[in-house]
C-alpha positions as MATLAB code, in Angstrom:
seq = 'MGSLHLLFCRSPKRWLEFQRLAEALEEDIVKPVRASGTRWIGHRQRALKALSRNYAALCKVFDEWASGVRGDISGADVARMNGYLKTLKSHKFVLHLAAYQDIVEDLSELSAALQSNSLPITEVRSKVESSTTSLKKQLSKPAKRLDEVLETCVESNNKGIALTAPYSSHDNIVSSFKTSRVQLTTSILECVSLRFSNFAEDKTLLAFDVFDPANMPNNIEDLTSLYGDEEIVILYKHFEILLNKQECEIDNIPKEWLDLKLDIFRHYRKLNMSDLWRSVLSSPDKVKRYKNVLHLVEIMLVIPTATAQMERQFSFIKRFLGDWRFSLTQDTIESLLRICVDGPSCEAFDPERAVAKWQVQAARHPAPDGTQ';
ca = [
      87.388   12.436 -160.575;
      86.775   15.830 -159.033;
      87.492   17.562 -162.355;
      85.086   15.281 -164.230;
      82.356   15.977 -161.702;
      82.795   19.740 -162.055;
      82.983   19.474 -165.851;
      79.459   18.088 -166.093;
      78.007   19.579 -162.897;
      78.723   23.152 -164.012;
      77.573   22.649 -167.593;
      74.131   21.075 -168.138;
      74.786   21.482 -171.884;
      77.844   19.189 -171.725;
      75.960   16.656 -169.612;
      73.032   16.608 -172.064;
      75.403   16.155 -175.005;
      77.197   13.360 -173.146;
      73.873   11.628 -172.492;
      72.855   11.843 -176.157;
      76.197   10.465 -177.341;
      76.022    7.609 -174.822;
      72.481    6.813 -175.968;
      73.608    6.726 -179.595;
      76.473    4.403 -178.641;
      74.107    2.283 -176.508;
      76.257    2.959 -173.460;
      74.649    2.921 -170.015;
      76.103    5.874 -168.102;
      75.580    7.617 -164.783;
      76.301   11.215 -163.877;
      79.821   11.694 -162.421;
      79.717   12.437 -158.693;
      82.126   14.287 -156.452;
      84.851   12.186 -154.903;
      85.278   14.207 -151.720;
      82.830   14.549 -148.859;
      82.130   13.692 -145.242;
      81.724   10.007 -146.115;
      85.234    9.594 -147.514;
      84.955    5.926 -148.465;
      81.377    6.187 -149.709;
      82.086    9.205 -151.928;
      85.250    7.642 -153.345;
      83.496    4.366 -154.115;
      80.572    6.051 -155.901;
      82.925    8.262 -157.920;
      85.091    5.288 -158.917;
      82.060    3.227 -159.966;
      80.755    6.113 -162.083;
      84.145    6.655 -163.729;
      84.608    2.948 -164.471;
      81.078    2.609 -165.842;
      81.385    5.725 -168.028;
      84.946    5.016 -169.184;
      84.254    4.061 -172.806;
      81.673    6.808 -173.341;
      83.958    9.405 -171.737;
      86.817    8.510 -174.058;
      84.562    8.843 -177.105;
      82.995   12.150 -176.078;
      86.388   13.652 -175.197;
      87.704   12.397 -178.531;
      84.967   14.355 -180.303;
      85.364   17.483 -178.177;
      89.144   17.442 -178.643;
      88.961   17.049 -182.425;
      89.122   20.802 -183.002;
      86.510   20.728 -185.770;
      83.705   22.188 -183.690;
      83.369   25.924 -183.642;
      81.461   26.029 -180.355;
      84.424   24.674 -178.355;
      87.246   27.102 -177.568;
      90.895   26.317 -178.104;
      91.486   26.233 -174.341;
      88.696   23.678 -173.907;
      90.074   21.595 -176.788;
      93.446   21.476 -175.033;
      91.737   20.549 -171.770;
      89.766   17.731 -173.433;
      92.979   16.452 -175.014;
      94.520   16.341 -171.557;
      91.582   14.336 -170.177;
      91.711   11.961 -173.149;
      95.457   11.420 -172.844;
      95.081   10.577 -169.167;
      92.147    8.218 -169.669;
      93.909    6.296 -172.448;
      97.180    5.836 -170.596;
      98.129    2.431 -169.196;
      99.144    4.105 -165.946;
      95.677    5.565 -165.356;
      93.807    2.380 -166.262;
      95.967    0.265 -163.945;
      95.716    2.672 -161.026;
      91.944    3.025 -161.473;
      91.433   -0.737 -161.225;
      93.793   -1.102 -158.253;
      92.152    1.825 -156.449;
      88.707    0.287 -156.968;
      89.836   -3.005 -155.425;
      91.335   -1.252 -152.402;
      88.318    1.005 -151.806;
      85.948   -1.956 -152.118;
      87.689   -3.755 -149.238;
      87.699   -0.585 -147.149;
      84.022    0.068 -147.915;
      83.052   -3.294 -146.420;
      84.809   -2.360 -143.191;
      83.254    1.112 -143.242;
      79.749   -0.315 -143.769;
      80.214   -2.773 -140.903;
      81.326   -0.017 -138.535;
      78.286    2.091 -139.424;
      75.919   -0.609 -138.203;
      74.200    0.217 -134.916;
      74.093   -3.470 -133.984;
      77.818   -4.187 -134.326;
      79.098   -5.291 -130.889;
      82.474   -4.082 -129.766;
      83.783   -7.658 -129.661;
      83.318   -8.050 -133.436;
      85.210   -4.922 -134.472;
      88.557   -6.693 -134.348;
      87.365   -9.544 -136.579;
      85.986   -7.061 -139.140;
      89.276   -5.174 -139.182;
      91.258   -8.406 -139.499;
      89.064   -9.531 -142.396;
      89.649   -6.283 -144.306;
      93.386   -6.163 -143.606;
      93.762   -9.800 -144.645;
      92.044   -9.056 -147.947;
      94.309   -6.042 -148.482;
      97.414   -8.089 -147.675;
      96.447  -10.590 -150.362;
      96.565   -7.761 -152.877;
     100.253   -7.280 -152.100;
     101.068  -10.655 -153.643;
      98.172  -11.194 -156.050;
      96.076   -8.655 -157.974;
      92.418   -8.525 -156.979;
      89.513   -9.068 -159.375;
      89.376   -5.751 -161.258;
      93.113   -5.266 -161.553;
      93.548   -8.859 -162.734;
      91.000   -8.270 -165.517;
      92.648   -5.004 -166.565;
      96.114   -6.570 -166.639;
      94.824   -9.158 -169.111;
      93.224   -6.601 -171.433;
      96.184   -4.211 -171.224;
      98.373   -6.807 -172.886;
      96.477   -5.976 -176.084;
      96.563   -2.230 -175.292;
      92.802   -2.223 -174.933;
      90.421   -1.363 -172.117;
      86.645   -1.728 -172.526;
      86.978   -1.432 -176.294;
      89.138    1.705 -176.116;
      92.609    1.546 -177.670;
      95.251    2.729 -175.220;
      97.930    5.187 -176.264;
     100.881    2.828 -176.803;
     101.651   -0.893 -176.984;
     101.798   -2.609 -173.632;
     105.315   -3.924 -174.354;
     106.704   -0.384 -174.530;
     105.418    0.415 -171.047;
     107.554   -1.961 -169.008;
     108.874    0.864 -166.886;
     105.352    2.191 -166.264;
     104.080   -1.245 -165.277;
     107.053   -1.812 -162.991;
     106.559    1.625 -161.439;
     102.841    0.900 -161.021;
     103.530   -2.341 -159.173;
     105.895   -0.538 -156.800;
     103.387    2.273 -156.281;
     100.560   -0.208 -155.636;
     102.562   -2.026 -152.977;
     103.508    1.251 -151.301;
      99.911    2.497 -151.338;
      98.469   -0.756 -149.998;
     101.141   -0.984 -147.303;
     100.468    2.606 -146.243;
      96.722    1.934 -145.998;
      97.356   -1.217 -143.960;
      99.536    0.742 -141.543;
      96.869    3.450 -141.183;
      94.092    0.919 -140.549;
      96.207   -0.984 -138.016;
      97.121    2.220 -136.204;
      93.545    3.510 -136.234;
      92.146    0.308 -134.709;
      95.143   -0.664 -132.583;
      93.145   -0.286 -129.351;
      90.843   -3.129 -130.345;
      93.859   -5.431 -130.703;
      95.932   -4.205 -127.752;
      93.702   -2.687 -125.075;
      93.247   -5.258 -122.302;
      89.862   -3.899 -121.273;
      88.415   -4.105 -124.771;
      89.911   -7.571 -125.268;
      88.383   -8.717 -121.992;
      84.875   -8.256 -123.406;
      85.524  -11.251 -125.686;
      84.560  -13.589 -122.828;
      80.930  -12.559 -123.319;
      80.880  -13.965 -126.851;
      79.591  -17.584 -126.755;
      81.685  -18.381 -129.847;
      84.834  -18.028 -127.720;
      83.719  -20.424 -125.000;
      85.550  -23.788 -124.571;
      83.964  -26.940 -125.957;
      84.114  -28.870 -122.680;
      82.735  -27.938 -119.302;
      85.980  -28.630 -117.430;
      87.854  -25.869 -119.245;
      84.853  -23.592 -118.871;
      84.569  -23.929 -115.105;
      88.281  -23.834 -114.371;
      89.645  -20.494 -115.478;
      87.749  -19.324 -118.537;
      87.030  -15.608 -118.318;
      87.957  -15.201 -114.660;
      90.947  -12.959 -115.317;
      89.029  -10.899 -117.873;
      86.114  -10.359 -115.487;
      88.535   -9.005 -112.865;
      90.022   -6.632 -115.449;
      86.553   -5.379 -116.349;
      85.157   -4.746 -112.887;
      88.366   -3.078 -111.745;
      88.371   -0.798 -114.783;
      84.698    0.171 -114.355;
      84.729    0.128 -110.549;
      83.680    3.767 -110.130;
      80.784    3.373 -112.548;
      79.677    0.097 -110.951;
      79.671    1.636 -107.489;
      77.483    4.489 -108.718;
      75.012    1.887 -109.934;
      75.079    0.221 -106.498;
      76.561   -2.927 -107.985;
      77.778   -5.536 -105.501;
      81.204   -6.098 -107.041;
      82.154   -8.895 -104.627;
      79.326  -11.029 -106.028;
      80.424  -10.705 -109.665;
      82.891  -13.692 -109.712;
      80.280  -16.105 -108.329;
      77.584  -14.801 -110.664;
      80.002  -15.119 -113.586;
      80.533  -18.803 -112.839;
      76.790  -19.435 -112.759;
      76.199  -17.323 -115.861;
      78.782  -19.035 -118.053;
      77.426  -22.448 -117.043;
      73.934  -21.266 -117.938;
      75.175  -20.036 -121.325;
      77.039  -23.292 -121.970;
      73.941  -25.397 -121.312;
      71.181  -23.280 -122.862;
      72.474  -20.521 -125.141;
      75.680  -21.823 -126.641;
      74.322  -22.078 -130.196;
      73.130  -18.460 -130.261;
      75.199  -15.587 -131.576;
      76.153  -12.904 -129.122;
      73.357  -10.468 -129.995;
      70.629  -13.099 -129.639;
      72.223  -14.461 -126.466;
      72.156  -11.194 -124.540;
      68.782  -10.217 -125.948;
      67.378  -13.446 -124.473;
      69.144  -13.087 -121.130;
      68.353   -9.406 -120.608;
      64.693   -9.893 -121.542;
      64.260  -12.554 -118.838;
      63.371  -10.944 -115.458;
      64.464  -14.081 -113.639;
      67.953  -14.063 -115.150;
      68.347  -10.315 -114.748;
      67.635  -10.755 -111.046;
      69.890  -13.800 -110.690;
      72.893  -12.237 -112.478;
      72.143   -8.590 -111.718;
      75.722   -7.647 -110.845;
      77.700   -9.323 -113.613;
      75.128   -8.144 -116.167;
      76.231   -4.583 -115.439;
      79.421   -5.455 -117.333;
      77.421   -6.924 -120.213;
      75.316   -3.778 -120.453;
      78.460   -1.639 -120.515;
      79.773   -3.738 -123.393;
      76.529   -3.386 -125.349;
      76.320    0.402 -125.044;
      79.939    1.201 -125.932;
      79.738    2.745 -129.444;
      82.051    1.371 -132.115;
      81.769    4.463 -134.345;
      80.211    7.929 -134.576;
      78.019    7.070 -137.582;
      74.819    7.285 -135.534;
      75.640   10.814 -134.372;
      76.560   11.878 -137.902;
      73.212   10.584 -139.153;
      71.453   12.755 -136.593;
      73.148   15.863 -137.988;
      71.878   14.835 -141.420;
      68.358   14.419 -140.010;
      68.474   17.906 -138.498;
      69.404   19.402 -141.881;
      66.228   17.910 -143.330;
      63.797   19.741 -141.087;
      65.799   22.778 -139.916;
      66.606   25.356 -142.540;
      65.948   28.923 -143.697;
      62.230   28.255 -144.028;
      61.834   26.585 -140.621;
      64.254   28.519 -138.476;
      61.810   29.251 -135.648;
      61.435   25.661 -134.424;
      61.886   25.366 -130.669;
      64.444   23.080 -129.087;
      61.703   20.733 -127.842;
      60.232   20.454 -131.351;
      63.649   19.775 -132.872;
      64.334   17.102 -130.256;
      60.942   15.478 -130.885;
      61.454   15.456 -134.656;
      64.947   14.027 -134.198;
      63.624   11.248 -131.953;
      61.023   10.393 -134.588;
      63.728   10.185 -137.280;
      66.014    8.027 -135.145;
      63.636    5.836 -133.143;
      60.231    6.369 -134.703;
      58.317    3.969 -136.953;
      58.715    4.008 -140.718;
      56.295    5.999 -142.838;
      54.645    2.755 -143.958;
      54.073    1.577 -140.371;
      52.931    4.916 -138.935;
      49.196    5.373 -138.326;
      48.447    9.137 -138.378;
      44.814    8.928 -137.250;
      45.542    9.367 -133.529;
      47.850   12.316 -134.177;
      45.329   14.003 -136.463;
      42.490   13.454 -133.962;
      44.618   14.954 -131.161;
      45.561   17.929 -133.311;
      41.919   18.612 -134.160;
      40.998   18.680 -130.466;
      44.023   20.392 -128.892;
      45.795   22.466 -131.535;
      45.434   26.256 -131.290;
      44.240   27.500 -134.678;
      43.418   30.907 -136.045;
      39.667   31.519 -136.513;
      38.273   31.345 -140.021;
      36.843   34.527 -141.637;
      33.319   33.432 -140.665;
      34.345   33.159 -137.001;
      34.504   29.348 -136.879;
      37.552   27.426 -135.724;
];
């Protein structure tokens, strides 16, 4: 994928010729994109989609460029195009491309969920379990794209392109592919499990689950007996230093927890966790009544699940800080960054107040006639 991106990125002439051929063939193509970058999953997914979408047109344009009848293509380039064409038309490549797409699609859903600013820490484990479960299914049954390709490969055809040899003569390749697919999927599952092991094993992180109304018992007897008591102790002991700095009365937390969970059971049980704590924390009466135990809730809500928000801020800085605007002060950069992160959208912003203030307060150079 990286080679295809460079092939067309470095030669506008090749890209224009590819576009004209695709138009003549009535093929809808997109420009190949690089497969590597800071957003590993995102870059891979875009590159795979482009390659899959352009597959038929790529095979036809490489077939023409590798024909050797054109005088404007060197012998070295003809050999290179033959290499691309041989790879694209092989059963091994087609099978691995489809399997890779299925795997990356599952991982992209997990990646997108973790990039959300509103994802609570208690839902990370369920998102990871959903993705790993989907990947585990691929160990026993091919996913959508691979299943479709396996059917078409029987006829040695993929998207109207004849593959290099009959499917029946590639038993060893297919068997090797199945082994490779299982090994790859298993390796990815192990990496994901290891990366997110804290969310499944750390007692402190697991203790936050008691604040999710979906986990509460269905009857009030189980709720008032022991539900969440042990987890609350784990939490306030773990964050004891922080709670003391906030002048939290730790001894009152168990009693407030009992009252709070009864309140949730009677009035907020049908809400999801985000709506529940938004309602509770926006009520001055409840904030006052449960002021100590709500310290733990606030800690849960501010614990970040990923660094995506920070990475976005670096991207924002690149937009307004460059060679042409290198003299911006730190205060100006911070203000611009706050606008990008927390400010209103361009459609919702009303510039009249800002313009009026600038006209009154801004220091401007005098005009040639002496006016400001």
